[in-house]
Amino acid sequence: PEPGSRAMSQDDFRILTRALEGCTSDSGKLNLLKQACLACYLDISQAMTLLFKFTRDTSRETALVTIFANIIDRKNMAICHAALSERSRFELHKRIGPIFMINRADPAGRYWFDLSKKDDQNALRSLIELKKNDATARLESVRYAENPKDVPIAVAPESETWNSLFNLEEMPGHSTTPGTPSEVLGSGILELEYINDRKGAQALKLALKSVFDRRVEMDSKSMQETQAYMSA
């Protein structure tokens, strides 16, 4: 969105959600959403509400890709994780980029990076920084393919490839800055799983509570308006 773009008004958003509820299939809802995105922007709580209008996980994934460019506060994209399966979150790393899918309050999960892309390189650096600040965190199921067309293969901890990718420890003749210097970092596909022992992130829970409270308020108002219409 252009700087200063504003999310659609709540009145217009209620009209959109009612129209979606009137569609009998997820495909119909996706077509309607594409039309709406030609003329409006959304905030992250509106995006979250729209995702829950879809019944299938794959449809929610496609819906998020559809509205992604119209979301004005994409830095809060992690809030949408609650509407998505682990499979969809992993696939969205490929479709919109891991830099938008990292939940910095609770980064555990599977990751996919195209290291030829600057944003993906920055996302990997951010993940490494998060790991350095969490004594319980570890990387597992690390797989890498230098050629993007190849199937990524397992990377052994502390191998040359591992250290080139992560630089987790000080090595003679190497910088300790995460991800640099490295010839590997500039290309290839990297997959990994970030694991920690934390139990849920309070910040994310509070953000989700705010979104759900807003949904309840909107649904209550819509019900009141429907009842008024029916009794008129």
Short mmCIF file of C-alpha atoms in Angstrom, two decimals:
data_model
loop_
_atom_site.label_atom_id
_atom_site.label_comp_id
_atom_site.label_asym_id
_atom_site.label_seq_id
_atom_site.Cartn_x
_atom_site.Cartn_y
_atom_site.Cartn_z
CA PRO A 1 0.00 0.00 0.00
CA GLU A 2 1.03 3.60 -0.57
CA PRO A 3 2.13 5.58 2.50
CA GLY A 4 -0.88 6.96 4.32
CA SER A 5 -3.28 4.34 2.96
CA ARG A 6 -6.20 3.68 5.30
CA ALA A 7 -8.16 0.51 5.90
CA MET A 8 -11.74 0.39 4.66
CA SER A 9 -14.37 1.72 7.04
CA GLN A 10 -16.13 -0.68 9.39
CA ASP A 11 -19.44 -0.03 7.65
CA ASP A 12 -17.95 -1.02 4.28
CA PHE A 13 -16.22 -3.97 5.91
CA ARG A 14 -19.51 -5.25 7.32
CA ILE A 15 -21.00 -5.07 3.83
CA LEU A 16 -18.07 -7.11 2.50
CA THR A 17 -18.31 -9.77 5.22
CA ARG A 18 -22.07 -10.13 4.70
CA ALA A 19 -21.49 -10.57 0.98
CA LEU A 20 -18.91 -13.28 1.70
CA GLU A 21 -21.32 -15.03 4.05
CA GLY A 22 -23.85 -15.05 1.24
CA CYS A 23 -21.53 -17.04 -1.03
CA THR A 24 -22.12 -20.77 -1.00
CA SER A 25 -18.56 -21.85 -1.84
CA ASP A 26 -15.00 -20.87 -1.05
CA SER A 27 -14.32 -20.32 -4.76
CA GLY A 28 -17.15 -17.79 -4.89
CA LYS A 29 -15.76 -16.04 -1.83
CA LEU A 30 -12.29 -15.86 -3.40
CA ASN A 31 -13.70 -14.29 -6.57
CA LEU A 32 -15.56 -11.71 -4.48
CA LEU A 33 -12.43 -10.99 -2.47
CA LYS A 34 -10.42 -10.37 -5.64
CA GLN A 35 -13.00 -7.80 -6.74
CA ALA A 36 -12.95 -6.09 -3.34
CA CYS A 37 -9.15 -5.82 -3.40
CA LEU A 38 -9.36 -3.62 -6.49
CA ALA A 39 -10.82 -0.80 -4.42
CA CYS A 40 -9.88 -1.14 -0.75
CA TYR A 41 -7.19 -1.71 1.85
CA LEU A 42 -7.39 -3.79 5.02
CA ASP A 43 -5.85 -3.78 8.46
CA ILE A 44 -4.61 -7.00 10.00
CA SER A 45 -7.69 -7.57 12.18
CA GLN A 46 -9.92 -7.22 9.12
CA ALA A 47 -7.67 -9.66 7.26
CA MET A 48 -7.94 -12.14 10.14
CA THR A 49 -11.74 -11.86 10.12
CA LEU A 50 -11.86 -12.51 6.38
CA LEU A 51 -9.74 -15.64 6.68
CA PHE A 52 -12.23 -17.14 9.11
CA LYS A 53 -14.98 -16.74 6.50
CA PHE A 54 -13.37 -19.61 4.57
CA THR A 55 -13.95 -23.21 5.60
CA ARG A 56 -10.97 -24.91 3.94
CA ASP A 57 -7.37 -24.37 5.02
CA THR A 58 -6.15 -24.17 1.42
CA SER A 59 -8.76 -21.48 0.73
CA ARG A 60 -7.56 -19.45 3.69
CA GLU A 61 -4.02 -19.71 2.36
CA THR A 62 -5.12 -18.47 -1.08
CA ALA A 63 -7.24 -15.74 0.50
CA LEU A 64 -4.25 -14.39 2.41
CA VAL A 65 -2.16 -14.33 -0.77
CA THR A 66 -5.04 -12.50 -2.50
CA ILE A 67 -5.31 -9.74 0.11
CA PHE A 68 -1.63 -9.59 1.06
CA ALA A 69 -0.77 -6.56 -1.09
CA ASN A 70 -3.77 -4.69 0.37
CA ILE A 71 -2.86 -5.13 4.04
CA ILE A 72 -1.58 -1.86 5.48
CA ASP A 73 0.11 -3.30 8.60
CA ARG A 74 1.84 -6.43 7.30
CA LYS A 75 4.38 -6.24 10.15
CA ASN A 76 1.62 -7.81 12.28
CA MET A 77 1.08 -10.74 9.90
CA ALA A 78 1.86 -13.25 12.67
CA ILE A 79 -1.60 -12.57 14.09
CA CYS A 80 -3.02 -14.46 11.11
CA HIS A 81 -1.17 -17.64 12.12
CA ALA A 82 -4.12 -18.67 14.28
CA ALA A 83 -6.29 -19.01 11.17
CA LEU A 84 -3.79 -21.22 9.33
CA SER A 85 -2.50 -24.76 9.62
CA GLU A 86 1.19 -25.50 9.98
CA ARG A 87 1.18 -26.70 6.36
CA SER A 88 -0.27 -23.42 5.10
CA ARG A 89 2.13 -21.32 7.16
CA PHE A 90 5.04 -23.24 5.62
CA GLU A 91 3.65 -22.84 2.07
CA LEU A 92 3.15 -19.11 2.64
CA HIS A 93 6.90 -18.77 3.22
CA LYS A 94 7.21 -19.63 -0.47
CA ARG A 95 4.28 -17.49 -1.65
CA ILE A 96 4.69 -14.24 0.31
CA GLY A 97 8.10 -14.71 1.96
CA PRO A 98 9.33 -15.82 5.41
CA ILE A 99 10.08 -12.24 6.46
CA PHE A 100 6.32 -11.72 6.81
CA MET A 101 5.70 -15.09 8.45
CA ILE A 102 8.15 -14.94 11.37
CA ASN A 103 6.34 -14.64 14.68
CA ARG A 104 9.03 -12.90 16.71
CA ALA A 105 7.12 -13.49 19.95
CA ASP A 106 7.05 -17.25 19.34
CA PRO A 107 9.19 -18.21 16.30
CA ALA A 108 8.89 -22.00 16.61
CA GLY A 109 7.91 -23.74 13.38
CA ARG A 110 9.06 -24.78 9.92
CA TYR A 111 10.79 -22.29 7.62
CA TRP A 112 11.62 -22.04 3.92
CA PHE A 113 14.08 -19.51 2.48
CA ASP A 114 15.06 -18.64 -1.08
CA LEU A 115 18.51 -17.27 -0.33
CA SER A 116 18.76 -15.48 -3.68
CA LYS A 117 16.19 -12.99 -2.29
CA LYS A 118 17.32 -10.17 -0.02
CA ASP A 119 14.18 -10.32 2.11
CA ASP A 120 14.69 -14.03 2.73
CA GLN A 121 18.32 -13.42 3.70
CA ASN A 122 17.16 -10.76 6.18
CA ALA A 123 14.52 -13.15 7.52
CA LEU A 124 17.17 -15.80 8.14
CA ARG A 125 19.37 -13.29 9.96
CA SER A 126 16.41 -12.29 12.12
CA LEU A 127 15.73 -15.91 12.98
CA ILE A 128 19.36 -16.48 13.93
CA GLU A 129 19.27 -13.41 16.16
CA LEU A 130 16.16 -14.73 17.88
CA LYS A 131 17.91 -18.04 18.45
CA LYS A 132 20.95 -16.35 19.97
CA ASN A 133 18.70 -14.67 22.52
CA ASP A 134 16.86 -17.87 23.49
CA ALA A 135 18.89 -20.51 25.31
CA THR A 136 16.17 -23.11 24.69
CA ALA A 137 16.12 -22.69 20.90
CA ARG A 138 17.66 -25.08 18.38
CA LEU A 139 17.54 -25.76 14.65
CA GLU A 140 16.56 -29.18 13.39
CA SER A 141 15.68 -30.87 10.07
CA VAL A 142 18.00 -28.46 8.24
CA ARG A 143 18.04 -29.12 4.49
CA TYR A 144 19.76 -27.15 1.72
CA ALA A 145 20.02 -27.20 -2.06
CA GLU A 146 22.44 -24.86 -3.81
CA ASN A 147 20.47 -25.26 -7.04
CA PRO A 148 16.84 -24.15 -6.46
CA LYS A 149 15.67 -26.89 -8.84
CA ASP A 150 17.23 -29.64 -6.71
CA VAL A 151 15.63 -31.33 -3.72
CA PRO A 152 17.20 -29.96 -0.51
CA ILE A 153 19.33 -32.52 1.34
CA ALA A 154 20.13 -32.80 5.03
CA VAL A 155 22.87 -30.57 6.43
CA ALA A 156 24.95 -31.96 9.29
CA PRO A 157 25.46 -29.68 12.32
CA GLU A 158 28.83 -27.94 12.38
CA SER A 159 29.57 -28.97 8.79
CA GLU A 160 31.07 -26.40 6.44
CA THR A 161 27.68 -25.75 4.86
CA TRP A 162 26.02 -25.42 8.27
CA ASN A 163 28.57 -22.86 9.46
CA SER A 164 28.36 -20.95 6.19
CA LEU A 165 24.61 -20.69 6.57
CA PHE A 166 24.36 -19.87 10.25
CA ASN A 167 27.75 -18.84 11.72
CA LEU A 168 26.41 -19.74 15.15
CA GLU A 169 29.83 -19.92 16.77
CA GLU A 170 32.99 -17.92 16.48
CA MET A 171 35.24 -19.59 13.93
CA PRO A 172 38.87 -18.71 13.13
CA GLY A 173 38.98 -16.42 10.13
CA HIS A 174 35.20 -15.99 10.04
CA SER A 175 32.98 -13.11 11.05
CA THR A 176 30.51 -13.81 13.87
CA THR A 177 27.87 -11.62 12.24
CA PRO A 178 24.91 -13.94 11.52
CA GLY A 179 24.93 -15.16 7.95
CA THR A 180 28.09 -13.35 6.81
CA PRO A 181 30.46 -13.74 5.10
CA SER A 182 29.11 -16.57 3.02
CA GLU A 183 29.03 -17.64 -0.58
CA VAL A 184 26.26 -20.10 0.28
CA LEU A 185 23.99 -17.41 1.70
CA GLY A 186 23.60 -15.71 -1.65
CA SER A 187 21.83 -18.60 -3.35
CA GLY A 188 19.95 -21.83 -2.86
CA ILE A 189 16.92 -23.12 -0.98
CA LEU A 190 17.07 -23.62 2.78
CA GLU A 191 14.50 -25.48 4.88
CA LEU A 192 14.63 -25.85 8.66
CA GLU A 193 12.62 -26.26 11.81
CA TYR A 194 13.04 -23.82 14.68
CA ILE A 195 12.30 -25.45 18.02
CA ASN A 196 12.17 -23.95 21.49
CA ASP A 197 10.74 -24.89 24.87
CA ARG A 198 8.60 -21.82 25.39
CA LYS A 199 4.92 -22.27 26.12
CA GLY A 200 2.94 -19.75 24.06
CA ALA A 201 3.59 -16.04 23.64
CA GLN A 202 1.58 -13.71 25.83
CA ALA A 203 1.93 -10.84 23.38
CA LEU A 204 0.39 -12.89 20.58
CA LYS A 205 -2.40 -14.09 22.85
CA LEU A 206 -3.30 -10.50 23.71
CA ALA A 207 -3.26 -9.50 20.06
CA LEU A 208 -5.50 -12.44 19.13
CA LYS A 209 -7.88 -11.61 21.97
CA SER A 210 -8.21 -8.08 20.58
CA VAL A 211 -9.03 -9.45 17.12
CA PHE A 212 -11.62 -11.91 18.44
CA ASP A 213 -13.22 -9.26 20.67
CA ARG A 214 -13.55 -7.07 17.60
CA ARG A 215 -15.13 -9.92 15.63
CA VAL A 216 -17.65 -10.54 18.41
CA GLU A 217 -18.54 -6.85 18.49
CA MET A 218 -19.03 -6.75 14.71
CA ASP A 219 -21.07 -9.97 14.68
CA SER A 220 -23.27 -8.64 17.47
CA LYS A 221 -23.93 -5.41 15.60
CA SER A 222 -24.69 -7.30 12.38
CA MET A 223 -27.18 -9.51 14.25
CA GLN A 224 -28.91 -6.48 15.73
CA GLU A 225 -29.21 -4.85 12.31
CA THR A 226 -30.60 -8.08 10.83
CA GLN A 227 -33.19 -8.37 13.61
CA ALA A 228 -34.23 -4.76 13.09
CA TYR A 229 -34.64 -5.39 9.38
CA MET A 230 -36.72 -8.52 9.95
CA SER A 231 -39.05 -6.79 12.41
CA ALA A 232 -39.57 -3.70 10.24
#
